[in-house]
DNA sequence: AAGAAGTCCTGGGCGC
DNA sequence: TGCGCCCAGGACTTCT
């Protein structure tokens, strides 16, 4: 499933391939993915608009759409009136593909942005968990709750080891659910979270506020280096795909997972068998040897998170 | 107020 | 073979 590096790769690919294109129509096949506004208002706002940029915040993709001035009094319009951000979250199964309008669509098509050049940006989502929302340009972080409370981007200067230490020190929760919550740091999902915790040699059920400074530093290093490497790989991939006029067909392979979803296989560090457990309802893979439980004078093995 | 738990979404895959 | 249940993870809601 797409997490920050995958969404960033997709962003770069779309920026190269569809920036500057004009939208002709917005057929909405599965209206349930649209959070706001209603389909008619979406069509009215978007039809005729030009995709002037592709942004990202956490796992959200933001397509900047602007309607060219119609040569006149619109210049006095309030700021943002002619510009929108189409905010897209792919969730688990969302896919964006650039196809020719004459191509028969594949299964699970939910929506399209038909372009005036004969191409179409098709959104496929087998589970229809993904979400679209159209907001006035620049207001997404204010108007969408998920974006409003989001922490800093992990690869931007604001995400420092000191910042992470301060955030963890004032939270009582378990480490992994905290990292997945998006409020401490943006963009981590289940897979990268498992990878980062493994690299940092931290048990996912450690209490966040009990991490020692050296452990926080390891966690910070793991997040920055793992996401950084994945984004770098994704950038190269996006460049290659754009040159071939190709789509990003699978999110797999942008980062080779060492741990996640490999229970029973050998830990790449120590060779012991990786274990699967459930933590706050999420599947979690860890190495019991490299990621020992240090916080718990009492056993952490409650029924909910017992390895299975 | 914060953290934990529950809920929703959907269809593939597995067990019986 | 076919039915029915379970599972996946992100974000939101509800409960403690």
GROMACS .gro file of C-alpha atoms (C1' of nucleotides) in nm:
model
  340
    1UNK     CA    1   0.000   0.000   0.000
    2UNK     CA    2   0.122   0.348  -0.072
    3UNK     CA    3   0.301   0.531   0.208
    4UNK     CA    4   0.502   0.852   0.187
    5UNK     CA    5   0.771   0.732  -0.058
    6UNK     CA    6   0.518   0.572  -0.290
    7UNK     CA    7   0.293   0.878  -0.291
    8UNK     CA    8   0.598   1.097  -0.350
    9UNK     CA    9   0.702   0.876  -0.644
   10UNK     CA   10   0.354   0.906  -0.787
   11UNK     CA   11   0.361   1.282  -0.732
   12UNK     CA   12   0.684   1.316  -0.927
   13UNK     CA   13   0.555   1.099  -1.208
   14UNK     CA   14   0.231   1.296  -1.236
   15UNK     CA   15   0.418   1.625  -1.220
   16UNK     CA   16   0.622   1.516  -1.520
   17UNK     CA   17   0.335   1.369  -1.717
   18UNK     CA   18   0.018   1.570  -1.656
   19UNK     CA   19   0.125   1.913  -1.532
   20UNK     CA   20  -0.003   2.167  -1.782
   21UNK     CA   21  -0.284   1.946  -1.908
   22UNK     CA   22  -0.640   2.077  -1.920
   23UNK     CA   23  -0.935   1.886  -1.780
   24UNK     CA   24  -1.230   1.825  -2.008
   25UNK     CA   25  -1.460   1.623  -1.784
   26UNK     CA   26  -1.469   1.441  -1.451
   27UNK     CA   27  -1.676   1.125  -1.477
   28UNK     CA   28  -1.734   0.993  -1.127
   29UNK     CA   29  -1.813   0.624  -1.131
   30UNK     CA   30  -1.801   0.556  -0.758
   31UNK     CA   31  -1.936   0.873  -0.601
   32UNK     CA   32  -1.868   0.743  -0.251
   33UNK     CA   33  -1.498   0.829  -0.275
   34UNK     CA   34  -1.584   1.198  -0.301
   35UNK     CA   35  -1.590   1.364   0.040
   36UNK     CA   36  -1.653   1.717  -0.079
   37UNK     CA   37  -1.815   1.887  -0.258
   38UNK     CA   38  -2.098   1.704  -0.437
   39UNK     CA   39  -2.028   1.558  -0.783
   40UNK     CA   40  -2.202   1.843  -0.966
   41UNK     CA   41  -1.999   2.106  -0.785
   42UNK     CA   42  -1.680   1.908  -0.851
   43UNK     CA   43  -1.757   1.894  -1.222
   44UNK     CA   44  -1.843   2.263  -1.238
   45UNK     CA   45  -1.523   2.363  -1.063
   46UNK     CA   46  -1.287   2.129  -1.240
   47UNK     CA   47  -1.407   2.125  -1.598
   48UNK     CA   48  -1.183   2.349  -1.803
   49UNK     CA   49  -0.923   2.380  -1.531
   50UNK     CA   50  -0.552   2.323  -1.590
   51UNK     CA   51  -0.341   2.100  -1.366
   52UNK     CA   52  -0.073   2.349  -1.271
   53UNK     CA   53   0.111   2.146  -1.011
   54UNK     CA   54   0.117   1.825  -0.813
   55UNK     CA   55   0.193   1.839  -0.443
   56UNK     CA   56   0.198   1.603  -0.151
   57UNK     CA   57   0.148   1.619   0.223
   58UNK     CA   58   0.206   1.298   0.412
   59UNK     CA   59   0.021   1.033   0.217
   60UNK     CA   60  -0.213   1.286   0.055
   61UNK     CA   61  -0.165   1.388  -0.306
   62UNK     CA   62  -0.270   1.742  -0.401
   63UNK     CA   63  -0.343   1.836  -0.761
   64UNK     CA   64  -0.346   2.213  -0.804
   65UNK     CA   65  -0.618   2.304  -1.054
   66UNK     CA   66  -0.651   2.653  -1.196
   67UNK     CA   67  -0.905   2.803  -1.431
   68UNK     CA   68  -0.752   3.053  -1.669
   69UNK     CA   69  -0.895   3.402  -1.649
   70UNK     CA   70  -1.165   3.462  -1.899
   71UNK     CA   71  -1.025   3.798  -1.987
   72UNK     CA   72  -1.197   4.031  -1.760
   73UNK     CA   73  -1.355   4.129  -1.437
   74UNK     CA   74  -1.261   3.801  -1.268
   75UNK     CA   75  -0.939   3.967  -1.169
   76UNK     CA   76  -1.130   4.116  -0.879
   77UNK     CA   77  -1.240   3.772  -0.759
   78UNK     CA   78  -1.137   3.674  -0.406
   79UNK     CA   79  -0.806   3.498  -0.384
   80UNK     CA   80  -0.834   3.126  -0.449
   81UNK     CA   81  -1.169   3.138  -0.622
   82UNK     CA   82  -1.031   3.022  -0.953
   83UNK     CA   83  -0.791   2.773  -0.803
   84UNK     CA   84  -0.851   2.447  -0.621
   85UNK     CA   85  -0.664   2.158  -0.475
   86UNK     CA   86  -0.794   1.816  -0.557
   87UNK     CA   87  -0.684   1.617  -0.253
   88UNK     CA   88  -0.650   1.243  -0.309
   89UNK     CA   89  -0.577   0.974  -0.052
   90UNK     CA   90  -0.513   0.632  -0.206
   91UNK     CA   91  -0.559   0.439   0.119
   92UNK     CA   92  -0.488   0.069   0.066
   93UNK     CA   93  -0.573  -0.009  -0.292
   94UNK     CA   94  -0.594   0.323  -0.477
   95UNK     CA   95  -0.414   0.353  -0.813
   96UNK     CA   96  -0.376   0.645  -1.052
   97UNK     CA   97  -0.303   0.561  -1.415
   98UNK     CA   98  -0.262   0.779  -1.719
   99UNK     CA   99  -0.436   0.608  -2.008
  100UNK     CA  100  -0.573   0.697  -2.346
  101UNK     CA  101  -0.938   0.785  -2.342
  102UNK     CA  102  -0.991   0.518  -2.605
  103UNK     CA  103  -0.842   0.247  -2.382
  104UNK     CA  104  -1.113   0.037  -2.225
  105UNK     CA  105  -1.095   0.097  -1.850
  106UNK     CA  106  -0.983  -0.184  -1.622
  107UNK     CA  107  -1.185  -0.315  -1.332
  108UNK     CA  108  -1.256  -0.105  -1.021
  109UNK     CA  109  -1.251   0.230  -1.198
  110UNK     CA  110  -1.384   0.490  -0.955
  111UNK     CA  111  -1.322   0.826  -1.122
  112UNK     CA  112  -1.144   0.992  -1.411
  113UNK     CA  113  -0.995   1.326  -1.499
  114UNK     CA  114  -1.040   1.338  -1.874
  115UNK     CA  115  -0.784   1.561  -2.039
  116UNK     CA  116  -0.830   1.764  -2.357
  117UNK     CA  117  -0.527   1.596  -2.520
  118UNK     CA  118  -0.700   1.258  -2.544
  119UNK     CA  119  -0.546   1.116  -2.230
  120UNK     CA  120  -0.729   1.046  -1.909
  121UNK     CA  121  -0.612   1.013  -1.550
  122UNK     CA  122  -0.800   0.714  -1.415
  123UNK     CA  123  -0.843   0.638  -1.047
  124UNK     CA  124  -0.885   0.270  -0.970
  125UNK     CA  125  -0.960   0.142  -0.624
  126UNK     CA  126  -1.062  -0.217  -0.569
  127UNK     CA  127  -1.184  -0.153  -0.217
  128UNK     CA  128  -1.303   0.204  -0.275
  129UNK     CA  129  -1.143   0.309   0.051
  130UNK     CA  130  -0.968   0.602  -0.116
  131UNK     CA  131  -1.091   0.957  -0.075
  132UNK     CA  132  -1.113   1.262  -0.298
  133UNK     CA  133  -1.190   1.613  -0.183
  134UNK     CA  134  -1.184   1.941  -0.369
  135UNK     CA  135  -1.094   2.246  -0.162
  136UNK     CA  136  -0.994   2.603  -0.238
  137UNK     CA  137  -0.627   2.622  -0.325
  138UNK     CA  138  -0.404   2.630  -0.023
  139UNK     CA  139  -0.678   2.552   0.229
  140UNK     CA  140  -0.646   2.173   0.250
  141UNK     CA  141  -0.446   2.187   0.572
  142UNK     CA  142  -0.720   2.393   0.732
  143UNK     CA  143  -1.030   2.229   0.592
  144UNK     CA  144  -0.943   1.859   0.606
  145UNK     CA  145  -0.905   1.720   0.958
  146UNK     CA  146  -0.649   1.458   0.861
  147UNK     CA  147  -0.420   1.724   0.717
  148UNK     CA  148  -0.483   1.983   0.985
  149UNK     CA  149  -0.335   1.777   1.267
  150UNK     CA  150  -0.049   1.629   1.067
  151UNK     CA  151   0.307   1.638   1.198
  152UNK     CA  152   0.612   1.753   1.002
  153UNK     CA  153   0.738   1.585   0.689
  154UNK     CA  154   1.009   1.340   0.796
  155UNK     CA  155   1.251   1.452   0.524
  156UNK     CA  156   1.218   1.823   0.589
  157UNK     CA  157   1.435   2.026   0.827
  158UNK     CA  158   1.162   2.057   1.092
  159UNK     CA  159   1.184   1.688   1.171
  160UNK     CA  160   1.487   1.677   1.399
  161UNK     CA  161   1.594   1.433   1.662
  162UNK     CA  162   1.524   1.699   1.925
  163UNK     CA  163   1.174   1.751   1.792
  164UNK     CA  164   1.109   1.378   1.800
  165UNK     CA  165   1.243   1.353   2.154
  166UNK     CA  166   1.013   1.634   2.270
  167UNK     CA  167   0.709   1.477   2.105
  168UNK     CA  168   0.775   1.132   2.245
  169UNK     CA  169   0.851   1.262   2.593
  170UNK     CA  170   0.506   1.412   2.629
  171UNK     CA  171   0.311   1.113   2.500
  172UNK     CA  172   0.214   0.818   2.713
  173UNK     CA  173   0.120   0.585   2.430
  174UNK     CA  174   0.289   0.289   2.266
  175UNK     CA  175   0.555   0.369   2.012
  176UNK     CA  176   0.414   0.216   1.696
  177UNK     CA  177   0.053   0.338   1.726
  178UNK     CA  178   0.197   0.681   1.796
  179UNK     CA  179   0.409   0.678   1.481
  180UNK     CA  180   0.114   0.556   1.275
  181UNK     CA  181  -0.105   0.839   1.403
  182UNK     CA  182   0.051   1.098   1.164
  183UNK     CA  183   0.058   1.366   1.433
  184UNK     CA  184   0.416   1.316   1.547
  185UNK     CA  185   0.549   1.264   1.195
  186UNK     CA  186   0.369   1.252   0.859
  187UNK     CA  187   0.361   0.971   0.610
  188UNK     CA  188   0.453   0.657   0.802
  189UNK     CA  189   0.229   0.357   0.742
  190UNK     CA  190   0.239   0.005   0.873
  191UNK     CA  191   0.518  -0.122   0.650
  192UNK     CA  192   0.773   0.158   0.689
  193UNK     CA  193   0.690   0.177   1.057
  194UNK     CA  194   0.792  -0.186   1.105
  195UNK     CA  195   1.108  -0.128   0.902
  196UNK     CA  196   1.207   0.182   1.099
  197UNK     CA  197   1.147   0.021   1.436
  198UNK     CA  198   1.350  -0.281   1.332
  199UNK     CA  199   1.640  -0.069   1.212
  200UNK     CA  200   1.625   0.134   1.533
  201UNK     CA  201   1.613  -0.191   1.736
  202UNK     CA  202   1.302  -0.076   1.922
  203UNK     CA  203   1.007  -0.289   2.020
  204UNK     CA  204   0.685  -0.143   1.875
  205UNK     CA  205   0.513  -0.166   2.211
  206UNK     CA  206   0.774   0.040   2.393
  207UNK     CA  207   0.627   0.331   2.584
  208UNK     CA  208   0.711   0.641   2.384
  209UNK     CA  209   0.800   0.860   2.681
  210UNK     CA  210   1.040   0.599   2.824
  211UNK     CA  211   1.278   0.597   2.528
  212UNK     CA  212   1.632   0.697   2.616
  213UNK     CA  213   1.796   0.980   2.417
  214UNK     CA  214   2.015   0.736   2.225
  215UNK     CA  215   1.708   0.533   2.132
  216UNK     CA  216   1.523   0.841   2.008
  217UNK     CA  217   1.830   0.929   1.802
  218UNK     CA  218   1.832   0.579   1.649
  219UNK     CA  219   1.463   0.606   1.567
  220UNK     CA  220   1.512   0.946   1.405
  221UNK     CA  221   1.805   0.815   1.204
  222UNK     CA  222   1.604   0.509   1.094
  223UNK     CA  223   1.304   0.714   0.978
  224UNK     CA  224   1.515   0.964   0.787
  225UNK     CA  225   1.744   0.709   0.626
  226UNK     CA  226   1.479   0.452   0.533
  227UNK     CA  227   1.231   0.703   0.395
  228UNK     CA  228   1.512   0.900   0.234
  229UNK     CA  229   1.645   0.595   0.055
  230UNK     CA  230   1.297   0.494  -0.058
  231UNK     CA  231   1.220   0.842  -0.190
  232UNK     CA  232   1.552   0.849  -0.376
  233UNK     CA  233   1.475   0.513  -0.536
  234UNK     CA  234   1.127   0.634  -0.620
  235UNK     CA  235   1.262   0.952  -0.781
  236UNK     CA  236   1.482   0.749  -1.013
  237UNK     CA  237   1.188   0.525  -1.094
  238UNK     CA  238   0.960   0.822  -1.164
  239UNK     CA  239   1.216   0.969  -1.401
  240UNK     CA  240   1.251   0.639  -1.586
  241UNK     CA  241   0.876   0.582  -1.608
  242UNK     CA  242   0.809   0.937  -1.726
  243UNK     CA  243   1.067   0.896  -2.003
  244UNK     CA  244   0.887   0.582  -2.115
  245UNK     CA  245   0.545   0.748  -2.088
  246UNK     CA  246   0.466   0.467  -1.846
  247UNK     CA  247   0.257   0.434  -1.533
  248UNK     CA  248   0.357   0.341  -1.183
  249UNK     CA  249   0.184   0.006  -1.195
  250UNK     CA  250   0.277  -0.130  -0.859
  251UNK     CA  251   0.391   0.028  -0.537
  252UNK     CA  252   0.585  -0.284  -0.452
  253UNK     CA  253   0.959  -0.273  -0.499
  254UNK     CA  254   1.014   0.095  -0.430
  255UNK     CA  255   1.158  -0.017  -0.101
  256UNK     CA  256   1.253  -0.379  -0.040
  257UNK     CA  257   1.095  -0.465   0.291
  258UNK     CA  258   1.332  -0.639   0.532
  259UNK     CA  259   1.083  -0.722   0.802
  260UNK     CA  260   0.721  -0.636   0.733
  261UNK     CA  261   0.504  -0.929   0.635
  262UNK     CA  262   0.794  -1.175   0.665
  263UNK     CA  263   0.706  -1.365   0.982
  264UNK     CA  264   0.901  -1.686   1.018
  265UNK     CA  265   1.181  -1.566   0.792
  266UNK     CA  266   1.527  -1.484   0.921
  267UNK     CA  267   1.599  -1.145   1.067
  268UNK     CA  268   1.844  -0.974   0.829
  269UNK     CA  269   2.049  -0.859   1.128
  270UNK     CA  270   2.071  -1.158   1.361
  271UNK     CA  271   1.917  -1.446   1.170
  272UNK     CA  272   1.652  -1.531   1.427
  273UNK     CA  273   1.299  -1.597   1.309
  274UNK     CA  274   1.085  -1.284   1.273
  275UNK     CA  275   0.764  -1.284   1.472
  276UNK     CA  276   0.421  -1.150   1.396
  277UNK     CA  277   0.209  -0.985   1.660
  278UNK     CA  278  -0.098  -0.768   1.671
  279UNK     CA  279  -0.066  -0.422   1.818
  280UNK     CA  280  -0.364  -0.189   1.834
  281UNK     CA  281  -0.532  -0.396   1.567
  282UNK     CA  282  -0.242  -0.375   1.322
  283UNK     CA  283  -0.029  -0.662   1.204
  284UNK     CA  284   0.328  -0.606   1.320
  285UNK     CA  285   0.641  -0.799   1.232
  286UNK     CA  286   0.947  -0.773   1.452
  287UNK     CA  287   1.261  -0.953   1.556
  288UNK     CA  288   1.227  -1.059   1.921
  289UNK     CA  289   1.605  -1.066   1.956
  290UNK     CA  290   1.693  -0.728   1.799
  291UNK     CA  291   1.383  -0.551   1.931
  292UNK     CA  292   1.361  -0.657   2.295
  293UNK     CA  293   1.092  -0.534   2.527
  294UNK     CA  294   1.270  -0.307   2.770
  295UNK     CA  295   0.989  -0.106   2.927
  296UNK     CA  296   0.794  -0.376   3.092
  297UNK     CA  297   0.872  -0.496   3.438
  298UNK     CA  298   0.539  -0.671   3.382
  299UNK     CA  299   0.490  -0.876   3.067
  300UNK     CA  300   0.366  -0.693   2.757
  301UNK     CA  301   0.201  -1.007   2.635
  302UNK     CA  302  -0.157  -0.907   2.679
  303UNK     CA  303  -0.407  -1.114   2.482
  304UNK     CA  304  -0.429  -0.841   2.221
  305UNK     CA  305  -0.063  -0.829   2.126
  306UNK     CA  306   0.051  -1.181   2.191
  307UNK     CA  307   0.263  -1.309   1.901
  308UNK     CA  308   0.080  -1.564   1.694
  309DA     C1'  309  -0.718   1.561   2.750
  310DA     C1'  310  -0.510   1.175   2.593
  311DG     C1'  311  -0.486   0.715   2.480
  312DA     C1'  312  -0.709   0.284   2.366
  313DA     C1'  313  -1.047   0.041   2.139
  314DG     C1'  314  -1.396  -0.001   1.801
  315DT     C1'  315  -1.573   0.083   1.338
  316DC     C1'  316  -1.606   0.122   0.852
  317DC     C1'  317  -1.474   0.022   0.402
  318DT     C1'  318  -1.421  -0.423   0.019
  319DG     C1'  319  -1.308  -0.838  -0.224
  320DG     C1'  320  -0.947  -1.204  -0.236
  321DG     C1'  321  -0.833  -1.617  -0.041
  322DC     C1'  322  -0.879  -1.984   0.249
  323DG     C1'  323  -1.116  -2.349   0.517
  324DC     C1'  324  -1.476  -2.647   0.551
  325DT     C1'  325  -1.748  -2.684  -0.618
  326DG     C1'  326  -1.931  -2.339  -0.360
  327DC     C1'  327  -2.042  -2.097   0.042
  328DG     C1'  328  -1.914  -1.808   0.413
  329DC     C1'  329  -1.590  -1.617   0.711
  330DC     C1'  330  -1.161  -1.371   0.801
  331DC     C1'  331  -0.824  -1.050   0.698
  332DA     C1'  332  -0.578  -0.630   0.541
  333DG     C1'  333  -0.461  -0.083   0.716
  334DG     C1'  334  -0.588   0.425   0.741
  335DA     C1'  335  -0.856   0.749   0.957
  336DC     C1'  336  -1.232   0.860   1.206
  337DT     C1'  337  -1.550   0.793   1.616
  338DT     C1'  338  -1.650   0.636   2.063
  339DC     C1'  339  -1.524   0.492   2.507
  340DT     C1'  340  -1.246   0.510   2.932
   0.00000   0.00000   0.00000
